[in-house]
XYZ file of C-alpha atoms in Angstrom:
665
model
C 0.000 0.000 0.000
C 1.423 3.430 -0.936
C 2.530 5.575 1.980
C 1.070 8.981 2.731
C 4.209 10.613 1.394
C 3.916 8.667 -1.859
C 0.315 9.822 -2.216
C 1.415 13.415 -1.613
C 4.272 13.001 -4.048
C 1.736 12.198 -6.755
C 0.463 15.760 -6.317
C 3.993 17.114 -6.453
C 4.861 15.170 -9.585
C 1.706 16.135 -11.474
C 2.123 19.758 -10.452
C 5.720 20.158 -11.500
C 5.141 18.176 -14.721
C 2.132 20.255 -15.782
C 3.876 23.540 -15.043
C 6.940 22.378 -16.912
C 4.914 21.295 -19.950
C 3.119 24.644 -20.026
C 6.362 26.457 -19.210
C 4.169 28.617 -17.035
C 2.682 28.394 -13.572
C 3.427 28.056 -9.882
C 4.780 24.680 -8.735
C 5.968 25.790 -5.297
C 2.645 26.032 -3.449
C 1.267 22.656 -4.631
C 4.530 20.967 -3.735
C 4.609 22.670 -0.332
C 0.963 21.981 0.572
C 0.744 18.450 -0.856
C 1.034 16.756 2.544
C -1.752 18.911 4.025
C -3.942 18.224 1.014
C -3.301 14.492 1.249
C -4.547 14.365 4.834
C -7.535 16.631 4.277
C -8.766 15.063 1.055
C -7.858 11.529 2.031
C -9.229 11.445 5.565
C -11.802 14.208 6.007
C -13.259 15.852 2.930
C -16.877 14.835 2.340
C -17.470 14.915 -1.400
C -18.656 12.807 -4.308
C -16.582 12.978 -7.513
C -19.515 11.385 -9.368
C -21.769 14.288 -8.350
C -19.795 17.499 -7.787
C -23.033 19.387 -7.060
C -24.260 17.266 -4.144
C -25.907 19.764 -1.803
C -24.291 18.645 1.456
C -20.728 18.233 0.223
C -17.885 19.962 2.013
C -16.626 23.025 0.156
C -12.929 23.350 -0.611
C -11.453 26.693 -1.639
C -7.907 27.261 -2.870
C -7.556 30.936 -1.985
C -3.915 30.981 -3.103
C -5.225 30.182 -6.568
C -1.875 30.558 -8.308
C -1.195 27.061 -6.959
C -3.990 25.730 -9.167
C -2.198 22.508 -10.045
C -2.808 21.452 -6.449
C -6.575 21.373 -6.888
C -6.395 20.008 -10.429
C -4.184 17.157 -9.204
C -6.576 16.445 -6.329
C -9.621 16.427 -8.582
C -7.939 14.135 -11.073
C -6.599 11.722 -8.490
C -9.844 11.426 -6.520
C -11.924 10.594 -9.585
C -13.545 13.751 -10.928
C -14.097 14.153 -14.654
C -10.661 15.679 -15.162
C -8.377 13.465 -17.209
C -4.613 13.239 -17.399
C -4.884 14.914 -20.800
C -6.655 17.809 -19.108
C -3.659 18.167 -16.802
C -1.333 18.043 -19.801
C -3.315 20.938 -21.282
C -2.699 23.100 -18.217
C -2.909 26.799 -19.083
C -3.772 26.116 -22.730
C -6.613 27.671 -24.725
C -10.036 26.152 -24.011
C -8.632 23.681 -21.477
C -10.474 22.680 -18.301
C -7.316 23.600 -16.360
C -6.720 27.352 -16.728
C -3.905 29.142 -14.951
C -6.056 29.886 -11.921
C -9.050 27.825 -10.794
C -12.066 29.070 -12.751
C -15.603 28.268 -11.689
C -17.405 26.318 -14.396
C -14.335 24.884 -16.123
C -13.357 21.848 -14.080
C -15.881 19.927 -11.964
C -15.160 20.342 -8.271
C -13.812 23.888 -8.509
C -16.155 25.772 -6.184
C -15.080 29.332 -6.966
C -12.715 31.313 -9.153
C -9.596 32.256 -7.234
C -6.527 34.198 -8.221
C -7.025 37.732 -6.913
C -5.500 37.019 -3.530
C -7.665 37.261 -0.430
C -10.957 36.830 -2.225
C -10.886 33.058 -1.891
C -10.877 33.239 1.898
C -13.669 35.834 1.692
C -15.656 33.503 -0.585
C -15.046 30.739 1.947
C -16.555 32.939 4.662
C -19.573 33.274 2.371
C -19.782 29.491 1.919
C -19.606 28.922 5.674
C -22.104 31.697 6.364
C -24.547 30.223 3.835
C -24.156 26.794 5.443
C -24.924 28.214 8.878
C -27.970 30.138 7.639
C -29.354 27.227 5.623
C -28.823 24.857 8.552
C -30.678 27.219 10.885
C -33.527 27.622 8.418
C -33.957 23.970 7.439
C -32.545 21.581 10.046
C -34.930 20.189 12.621
C -34.450 18.017 15.688
C -33.176 14.649 14.520
C -32.836 15.858 10.932
C -29.582 17.584 9.963
C -29.732 17.858 6.185
C -27.351 20.831 6.071
C -24.177 19.856 7.857
C -20.903 20.411 6.036
C -17.582 22.154 6.472
C -15.781 24.748 4.413
C -12.046 24.220 4.085
C -9.749 26.840 2.613
C -6.042 26.992 1.809
C -4.427 30.420 1.864
C -0.951 31.873 1.814
C 0.990 34.978 2.772
C -0.443 36.952 -0.135
C -4.006 36.345 1.030
C -3.003 37.412 4.524
C -1.450 40.640 3.274
C -4.497 41.636 1.256
C -6.796 43.800 3.365
C -9.905 41.852 2.404
C -8.708 39.000 4.616
C -9.182 41.307 7.598
C -12.663 42.404 6.506
C -13.959 38.893 5.934
C -12.199 37.048 8.742
C -13.108 39.512 11.463
C -16.774 39.114 10.499
C -16.401 35.317 10.435
C -15.232 35.394 14.033
C -18.079 37.657 15.087
C -20.614 35.328 13.487
C -19.088 32.178 14.989
C -18.617 30.274 11.741
C -17.304 27.150 13.425
C -17.430 25.029 10.271
C -14.883 27.245 8.544
C -11.394 25.758 8.740
C -8.503 27.620 7.129
C -5.001 26.294 6.512
C -2.374 29.024 6.416
C 0.561 28.012 4.218
C 3.234 29.760 6.250
C 6.229 29.231 3.972
C 7.697 32.722 4.298
C 8.085 33.214 0.546
C 6.328 35.407 -2.006
C 7.306 36.402 -5.526
C 9.743 39.047 -4.308
C 11.485 36.650 -1.944
C 11.487 36.174 1.817
C 8.496 37.995 3.246
C 10.101 38.995 6.541
C 11.228 42.186 4.818
C 7.655 43.364 4.318
C 5.351 41.081 6.314
C 6.078 40.701 10.010
C 2.535 40.609 11.393
C 1.766 38.327 14.297
C -0.832 36.513 12.199
C -1.938 34.018 14.887
C -2.547 36.846 17.369
C -4.455 38.757 14.723
C -6.859 35.875 14.184
C -7.196 35.238 17.890
C -8.265 38.870 18.187
C -10.992 38.145 15.624
C -12.314 35.385 17.870
C -10.909 32.490 15.836
C -9.440 29.334 17.300
C -5.797 29.342 16.217
C -3.607 26.245 16.085
C -0.002 27.330 15.862
C 3.198 25.860 14.488
C 1.825 22.754 12.799
C 4.427 20.949 10.720
C 2.783 21.014 7.303
C 4.750 17.933 6.278
C 3.792 15.790 9.280
C 0.526 13.903 8.718
C -0.011 13.182 12.402
C 0.262 16.852 13.369
C -2.048 17.832 10.534
C -4.635 15.243 11.577
C -4.507 16.347 15.193
C -5.050 19.953 14.114
C -8.029 19.088 11.898
C -9.606 16.997 14.652
C -9.297 19.940 17.017
C -10.663 22.370 14.434
C -13.742 20.276 13.721
C -14.780 20.460 17.385
C -14.675 24.252 17.594
C -17.705 26.521 17.691
C -15.527 29.273 16.222
C -13.683 29.329 12.886
C -10.208 27.849 13.015
C -6.911 28.927 11.522
C -4.355 26.124 11.287
C -0.918 27.703 10.882
C 1.181 25.242 8.895
C 4.924 25.643 8.571
C 5.786 24.385 5.098
C 8.637 24.448 2.615
C 7.679 25.944 -0.714
C 8.717 23.682 -3.599
C 9.197 20.760 -1.172
C 11.491 18.129 -2.693
C 13.360 20.347 -5.125
C 17.024 20.108 -4.093
C 18.020 23.539 -5.383
C 14.790 25.545 -5.379
C 12.792 24.458 -2.334
C 12.377 27.219 0.217
C 13.195 29.857 -2.400
C 11.225 32.240 -4.566
C 12.586 30.450 -7.650
C 9.975 27.737 -7.102
C 7.119 30.184 -6.635
C 6.122 31.363 -10.077
C 8.093 29.498 -12.724
C 8.738 25.991 -13.967
C 11.485 24.183 -12.114
C 13.265 23.213 -15.320
C 13.924 19.774 -16.797
C 17.164 19.191 -14.917
C 15.748 20.287 -11.554
C 12.674 18.119 -12.044
C 14.923 15.108 -12.613
C 16.761 15.893 -9.393
C 13.449 16.349 -7.578
C 12.178 12.982 -8.767
C 15.301 11.376 -7.401
C 15.053 13.254 -4.108
C 11.426 12.221 -3.658
C 12.036 8.658 -4.788
C 9.451 9.163 -7.530
C 10.673 6.831 -10.253
C 7.902 7.376 -12.781
C 7.705 9.154 -16.098
C 6.015 12.564 -16.435
C 2.239 12.372 -15.871
C 2.521 8.702 -14.915
C 0.733 7.636 -11.719
C 1.001 4.000 -10.584
C -2.242 2.049 -10.380
C -1.931 1.414 -6.639
C -1.628 5.132 -5.952
C -4.656 5.858 -8.120
C -6.545 3.204 -6.170
C -5.617 4.771 -2.834
C -6.668 8.225 -3.985
C -9.945 7.233 -5.663
C -12.856 8.712 -3.705
C -15.742 7.646 -5.933
C -16.945 4.709 -3.866
C -16.765 6.600 -0.584
C -18.428 9.618 -2.206
C -21.330 7.605 -3.568
C -21.804 5.999 -0.156
C -21.740 9.359 1.635
C -24.314 10.842 -0.699
C -26.480 7.714 -0.491
C -26.484 8.030 3.295
C -27.523 11.669 2.990
C -30.247 10.767 0.478
C -31.643 8.280 2.964
C -31.643 10.910 5.692
C -33.206 13.454 3.342
C -35.979 10.979 2.508
C -36.775 10.722 6.223
C -36.708 14.511 6.453
C -39.062 14.756 3.463
C -41.508 12.400 5.149
C -41.458 14.426 8.342
C -41.335 17.895 6.767
C -42.533 17.650 3.147
C -42.995 21.393 2.614
C -39.549 22.227 3.964
C -38.002 19.470 1.856
C -39.622 20.789 -1.312
C -38.513 24.291 -0.424
C -34.935 23.110 0.116
C -34.855 21.388 -3.284
C -36.292 24.453 -5.002
C -33.864 26.849 -3.411
C -30.776 24.714 -4.002
C -31.814 24.439 -7.665
C -31.897 28.233 -7.874
C -35.543 28.267 -8.962
C -37.843 31.073 -7.865
C -41.297 30.447 -6.385
C -43.777 29.638 -9.142
C -45.912 32.695 -8.427
C -43.093 35.222 -8.082
C -43.135 36.611 -11.607
C -46.897 37.134 -11.662
C -47.003 38.777 -8.238
C -44.003 40.964 -9.040
C -45.720 42.162 -12.215
C -48.846 42.949 -10.211
C -46.723 45.087 -7.912
C -45.169 46.915 -10.874
C -48.632 47.752 -12.214
C -49.677 48.997 -8.785
C -46.611 51.230 -8.566
C -47.383 52.647 -12.005
C -50.968 53.359 -10.972
C -49.875 55.052 -7.756
C -47.449 57.378 -9.536
C -45.415 58.500 -6.522
C -42.659 61.089 -6.596
C -40.050 59.528 -4.324
C -36.321 58.875 -4.218
C -35.446 55.727 -6.119
C -33.681 54.420 -2.986
C -37.067 54.634 -1.240
C -38.700 52.990 -4.243
C -36.109 50.230 -3.866
C -37.117 49.703 -0.244
C -40.754 49.509 -1.340
C -39.746 46.778 -3.781
C -38.087 44.854 -0.971
C -41.229 45.112 1.128
C -43.198 43.689 -1.799
C -40.757 41.027 -2.993
C -39.202 40.020 0.336
C -42.237 38.098 1.614
C -42.321 36.169 -1.672
C -38.663 35.132 -1.490
C -37.475 33.302 1.646
C -34.119 32.837 -0.095
C -33.445 36.594 -0.197
C -30.505 37.522 2.063
C -30.062 41.255 2.395
C -27.375 43.428 3.844
C -25.550 46.732 3.832
C -22.051 47.924 4.597
C -23.039 50.025 7.628
C -25.431 52.245 5.644
C -28.786 50.532 6.039
C -30.492 53.762 7.059
C -29.188 55.507 3.953
C -29.284 52.634 1.467
C -32.784 51.690 2.713
C -32.045 47.975 2.450
C -34.035 47.008 5.523
C -37.605 45.904 4.887
C -40.450 45.037 7.252
C -39.687 41.317 7.381
C -35.969 41.603 8.058
C -34.444 39.476 10.794
C -30.714 39.884 11.504
C -28.330 36.959 11.197
C -26.350 36.722 14.437
C -24.017 34.174 15.980
C -26.663 32.780 18.308
C -29.433 32.597 15.690
C -28.512 32.393 12.032
C -32.031 31.751 10.762
C -32.497 35.371 9.695
C -32.434 37.056 6.314
C -30.400 40.222 6.844
C -26.674 40.840 7.344
C -25.071 43.779 9.085
C -21.758 43.689 7.221
C -20.186 46.698 8.912
C -17.858 49.015 6.998
C -16.600 46.232 4.740
C -17.628 46.998 1.157
C -15.060 44.682 -0.445
C -15.518 41.931 2.113
C -19.303 42.131 1.860
C -19.224 41.777 -1.911
C -16.817 38.830 -1.931
C -18.757 37.131 0.868
C -21.931 37.531 -1.195
C -20.188 35.782 -4.078
C -19.502 32.820 -1.799
C -23.114 32.829 -0.595
C -24.401 32.733 -4.166
C -21.974 29.952 -5.112
C -23.065 27.867 -2.135
C -26.663 27.853 -3.306
C -30.006 28.258 -1.563
C -29.783 32.019 -1.050
C -29.944 35.122 -3.241
C -27.741 37.805 -1.681
C -28.072 41.544 -2.063
C -25.814 44.060 -0.373
C -25.549 47.816 -0.470
C -23.283 50.805 -0.122
C -22.948 54.246 -1.715
C -22.132 54.133 -5.423
C -18.855 55.923 -4.732
C -17.728 53.055 -2.527
C -18.236 50.584 -5.312
C -14.566 51.404 -5.798
C -13.744 49.467 -2.634
C -15.875 46.535 -3.805
C -14.855 46.722 -7.455
C -12.851 43.520 -7.841
C -15.459 41.389 -6.105
C -18.129 42.847 -8.397
C -15.939 41.839 -11.330
C -15.544 38.323 -9.933
C -19.325 37.949 -9.625
C -19.609 38.861 -13.290
C -16.742 36.562 -14.260
C -18.424 33.648 -12.471
C -21.925 34.588 -13.713
C -23.438 34.513 -10.236
C -26.818 35.882 -9.194
C -25.554 38.576 -6.826
C -27.405 41.861 -6.444
C -25.230 44.899 -5.769
C -27.258 47.860 -4.531
C -25.586 51.261 -4.884
C -27.354 54.410 -3.700
C -26.490 58.131 -3.690
C -25.849 57.831 -7.371
C -24.564 61.240 -8.507
C -23.640 64.794 -7.590
C -27.259 64.850 -6.449
C -26.207 63.531 -3.046
C -25.122 67.110 -2.383
C -23.127 68.483 0.508
C -20.835 65.499 1.119
C -18.905 66.694 -1.905
C -16.622 65.084 -4.486
C -15.231 62.445 -2.120
C -18.700 60.916 -2.043
C -20.089 61.992 -5.421
C -19.620 59.302 -8.075
C -18.673 60.315 -11.611
C -16.835 57.518 -13.411
C -18.326 54.579 -11.504
C -21.330 54.058 -13.782
C -19.039 53.749 -16.787
C -16.924 51.220 -14.930
C -19.966 49.111 -14.075
C -21.532 49.352 -17.524
C -18.353 48.260 -19.249
C -18.001 45.176 -17.038
C -18.889 42.137 -19.147
C -21.886 40.100 -17.964
C -22.977 42.688 -15.406
C -26.403 44.284 -15.840
C -26.398 47.833 -14.490
C -29.699 49.613 -13.850
C -30.204 53.296 -13.042
C -33.977 53.736 -12.731
C -35.719 57.041 -13.422
C -38.607 56.504 -11.035
C -40.371 53.980 -8.829
C -41.723 52.012 -11.771
C -38.336 51.516 -13.369
C -36.926 50.626 -9.933
C -39.490 47.827 -9.545
C -38.759 46.452 -13.020
C -35.017 46.583 -12.295
C -35.437 44.614 -9.071
C -37.628 42.017 -10.766
C -35.213 41.647 -13.670
C -32.212 41.262 -11.351
C -33.942 38.669 -9.171
C -35.094 36.623 -12.148
C -31.742 36.701 -13.895
C -29.884 33.431 -13.287
C -26.783 33.890 -15.441
C -25.057 36.840 -13.845
C -25.060 39.698 -11.344
C -26.817 43.034 -11.448
C -25.995 46.438 -10.028
C -28.966 48.566 -9.020
C -28.231 52.287 -8.850
C -30.563 54.497 -6.825
C -30.855 58.199 -6.037
C -30.826 60.043 -2.764
C -33.221 62.742 -4.002
C -36.860 62.467 -5.058
C -37.598 61.652 -8.696
C -40.860 62.473 -10.484
C -43.170 59.747 -11.756
C -43.277 59.351 -15.532
C -46.502 58.487 -17.345
C -46.253 55.462 -19.652
C -48.580 53.262 -21.674
C -49.970 49.889 -20.589
C -46.859 47.989 -21.705
C -44.804 49.503 -18.920
C -42.911 46.423 -17.740
C -42.311 45.011 -21.208
C -40.786 48.269 -22.421
C -38.619 48.951 -19.391
C -37.350 45.368 -19.245
C -35.658 45.906 -22.617
C -33.238 48.356 -21.003
C -34.127 51.353 -23.153
C -37.430 52.491 -24.606
C -39.358 55.447 -25.972
C -40.766 57.183 -22.934
C -42.242 60.139 -24.808
C -42.754 60.321 -28.547
C -43.962 62.782 -31.143
C -46.099 62.790 -34.255
C -44.003 61.687 -37.195
C -40.268 61.111 -37.261
C -38.373 62.954 -34.516
C -35.802 65.544 -35.420
C -34.149 65.304 -31.999
C -33.728 62.447 -29.499
C -33.056 63.093 -25.823
C -31.529 60.094 -24.026
C -31.408 60.079 -20.243
C -31.253 57.858 -17.164
C -32.139 58.154 -13.506
C -32.683 61.645 -12.141
C -31.971 63.209 -15.531
C -35.024 61.629 -17.170
C -37.193 64.174 -15.394
C -34.971 66.907 -16.819
C -35.321 65.453 -20.311
C -39.094 65.357 -19.949
C -39.191 69.017 -18.868
C -37.026 69.953 -21.843
C -39.309 67.916 -24.097
C -42.292 70.028 -23.069
C -40.469 73.274 -23.831
C -39.126 72.052 -27.160
C -42.509 70.738 -28.185
C -44.011 74.149 -27.423
C -41.463 75.565 -29.848
C -42.735 73.223 -32.565
C -39.850 70.752 -32.400
C -40.440 67.042 -32.946
C -38.695 65.433 -29.988
C -38.424 61.935 -28.589
C -37.360 61.076 -25.045
C -35.625 57.722 -24.582
C -35.224 56.444 -21.047
C -32.354 54.004 -20.822
C -32.288 52.506 -17.317
C -29.934 49.703 -18.412
C -27.603 50.251 -21.328
C -26.337 46.686 -20.917
C -29.772 45.174 -21.380
C -30.589 47.560 -24.237
C -27.407 46.537 -26.033
C -28.571 42.911 -25.922
C -31.751 43.679 -27.893
C -32.078 42.813 -31.566
C -31.155 45.354 -34.225
C -34.738 46.051 -35.255
C -35.733 47.029 -31.720
C -32.708 49.264 -31.260
C -33.476 50.894 -34.604
C -37.055 51.490 -33.515
C -35.884 53.262 -30.355
C -32.831 55.054 -31.766
C -33.349 55.302 -35.551
C -30.065 55.722 -37.338
C -31.475 58.395 -39.615
C -31.970 60.703 -36.620
C -28.476 61.965 -35.925
C -29.437 64.851 -33.671
C -29.153 63.314 -30.230
C -28.411 64.590 -26.743
C -27.562 62.286 -23.843
C -28.137 63.674 -20.368
C -26.635 62.029 -17.281
C -24.944 63.391 -14.177
C -22.031 60.997 -14.658
C -19.007 60.707 -16.925
C -19.863 62.142 -20.329
C -17.580 60.071 -22.558
C -19.557 56.842 -22.177
C -22.539 58.265 -24.036
C -20.893 58.958 -27.379
C -21.601 55.355 -28.378
C -25.301 56.328 -28.422
C -25.213 59.907 -29.692
C -22.302 59.602 -32.134
C -19.443 62.001 -32.488
C -21.794 64.621 -33.911
C -24.168 64.361 -30.983
C -23.983 66.135 -27.658
C -23.578 64.906 -24.090
C -24.585 66.884 -21.038
C -22.575 65.101 -18.408
C -19.660 65.343 -16.032
C -16.108 65.925 -17.242
C -14.614 66.458 -13.797
C -15.471 65.909 -10.169
C -18.266 67.468 -8.149
C -18.344 70.068 -5.422
C -19.801 70.367 -1.935
C -23.145 72.150 -2.064
C -26.872 71.435 -1.999
C -27.973 69.213 -4.868
C -30.008 71.909 -6.626
C -27.074 74.271 -6.710
C -24.804 71.552 -8.062
C -27.149 70.571 -10.886
C -27.402 74.207 -11.943
C -23.647 74.744 -11.654
C -22.811 71.728 -13.826
C -25.412 72.468 -16.475
C -28.160 70.005 -15.666
C -30.916 72.525 -16.365
C -33.720 72.857 -18.869
C -32.100 76.024 -20.193
C -28.831 74.210 -20.957
C -30.663 71.373 -22.686
C -32.590 73.901 -24.798
C -29.416 75.781 -25.712
C -27.642 72.534 -26.607
C -30.612 71.437 -28.726
C -30.718 74.748 -30.555
C -27.011 74.540 -31.328
C -27.288 70.946 -32.491
C -30.326 71.497 -34.706
C -28.760 74.553 -36.335
C -25.592 72.647 -37.328
């Protein structure tokens, strides 16, 4: 029977061979963490390679995602649908083994990791989702949600500030089923980290309320097992600090930065094989080692046991069981769409003039009772973002059965945690901050889009209209950044009706995230025809038309739609044929067919003015180089909103003057 070290050496061999074949990658971390991985995956991890989506599997996250050959080797060896040829195609075009673990490429990869620190934040989201789902569904004698989240992370993850945001919250919430392994090898790309990273990391995590297990020899299976056994008994999250040697086994490069981010080289690999006693050709794994690693039989048995327990649960609690299946499948309640549309019609009939952030809260009060899977939150701005609704119950350490998170001032951490929650399944997360502070959350928003997850990012105080707080809080370029993010739908509603359609669209979308942008100030209601929802849901539509072909098109979003409508009235009085196009979501509008876009923005009408209190340059794609944009070309100022709009030219008079100039050209 192969020894533990031989099993771990299989990881080392596959990792260094794949990196060498690609002539690109990071062999050091997989080689250094192979012994930890062998113990965890061989003795503890609850998973089924034949069904990577089993609901009650343990989640494994490789936060130090540059060491991707570690997880690819583990998935291959344990029996997932990841062949030896897939490993040979490491880092090649269209392979299942990209340079960093990518969600949706290889079965068993739970989240995309690479931007350091976000993996551990995702893991907090996984563990938080497990705790919430367990509190909502488990009953006495029936634990259908009962799994751990394991995460590997290195010095880079620890240095990134997001690790503080996410891990401090994990301690506060008592996420005892979160177990993190810190690969304390003292090396990063620039060399020995003691020159720039001297934190007392164990003390830091103890201060967060974590259980910390110090000075574990990451190459000693008995010490690793003892640490995991201790961790699994804790009511608090656990950090296992593992002393390892990066590039373990390489005679000339272990313990050095040379093994971190480059192939070892043919000669060094030969020496490493000899040093490890690995007398097999590249990508060759002996049958007895494959047999020891194979987890298919154990995985099928574990899932079968759970299925039996779930059947008993279904008999005792049929409604809860059906609800669990629905939510884990990501399906909405059957009546949601119809009831949401009824609410939209009611909002249109009411015709309120309110801030779109208040309209957003009204949506939550309408949709929240229909969606038990909705998990809200805000980064310390609930009273301003208006994310709390009447049925909110906070999630706390002692009772995690609620549906609302107080994330604290942690915009980046909140957003990455929400990504983990969405990936776990069973919950639809939304979280809020000011639009300006999207900048803190930016990379996690991008990761949600990259992974095509249903995450709802709520951003309020959407323009210079927030007023006296001034340019530090007034967003200008952020809308452009969001709109140009692939696979992200960005909505900036003009009134309560558009806000309701935006919320419905975002909730129903299953193939990616949405950002919902709301105003601080009141916005007037706009009269529309009976096809309100159908028109708005296409992202852009004719809000106000004219008799015959228009000679001028005004395009606006959010608070500037009201301005466009006021200008329309004045221009129409002057005998001008004008059309107002409201474009709450440019992303969704761009996805429409050519005939629809032509019907809204006919090419033959070149006189166009876009009006938005955000960066002007974005809008030239809609007005053309001959068109005009009334927008921001610099930052804001500190003053009341009305004074700012007048100062920066967001007035009827400026629109009229711009129209006159354009139509005379």
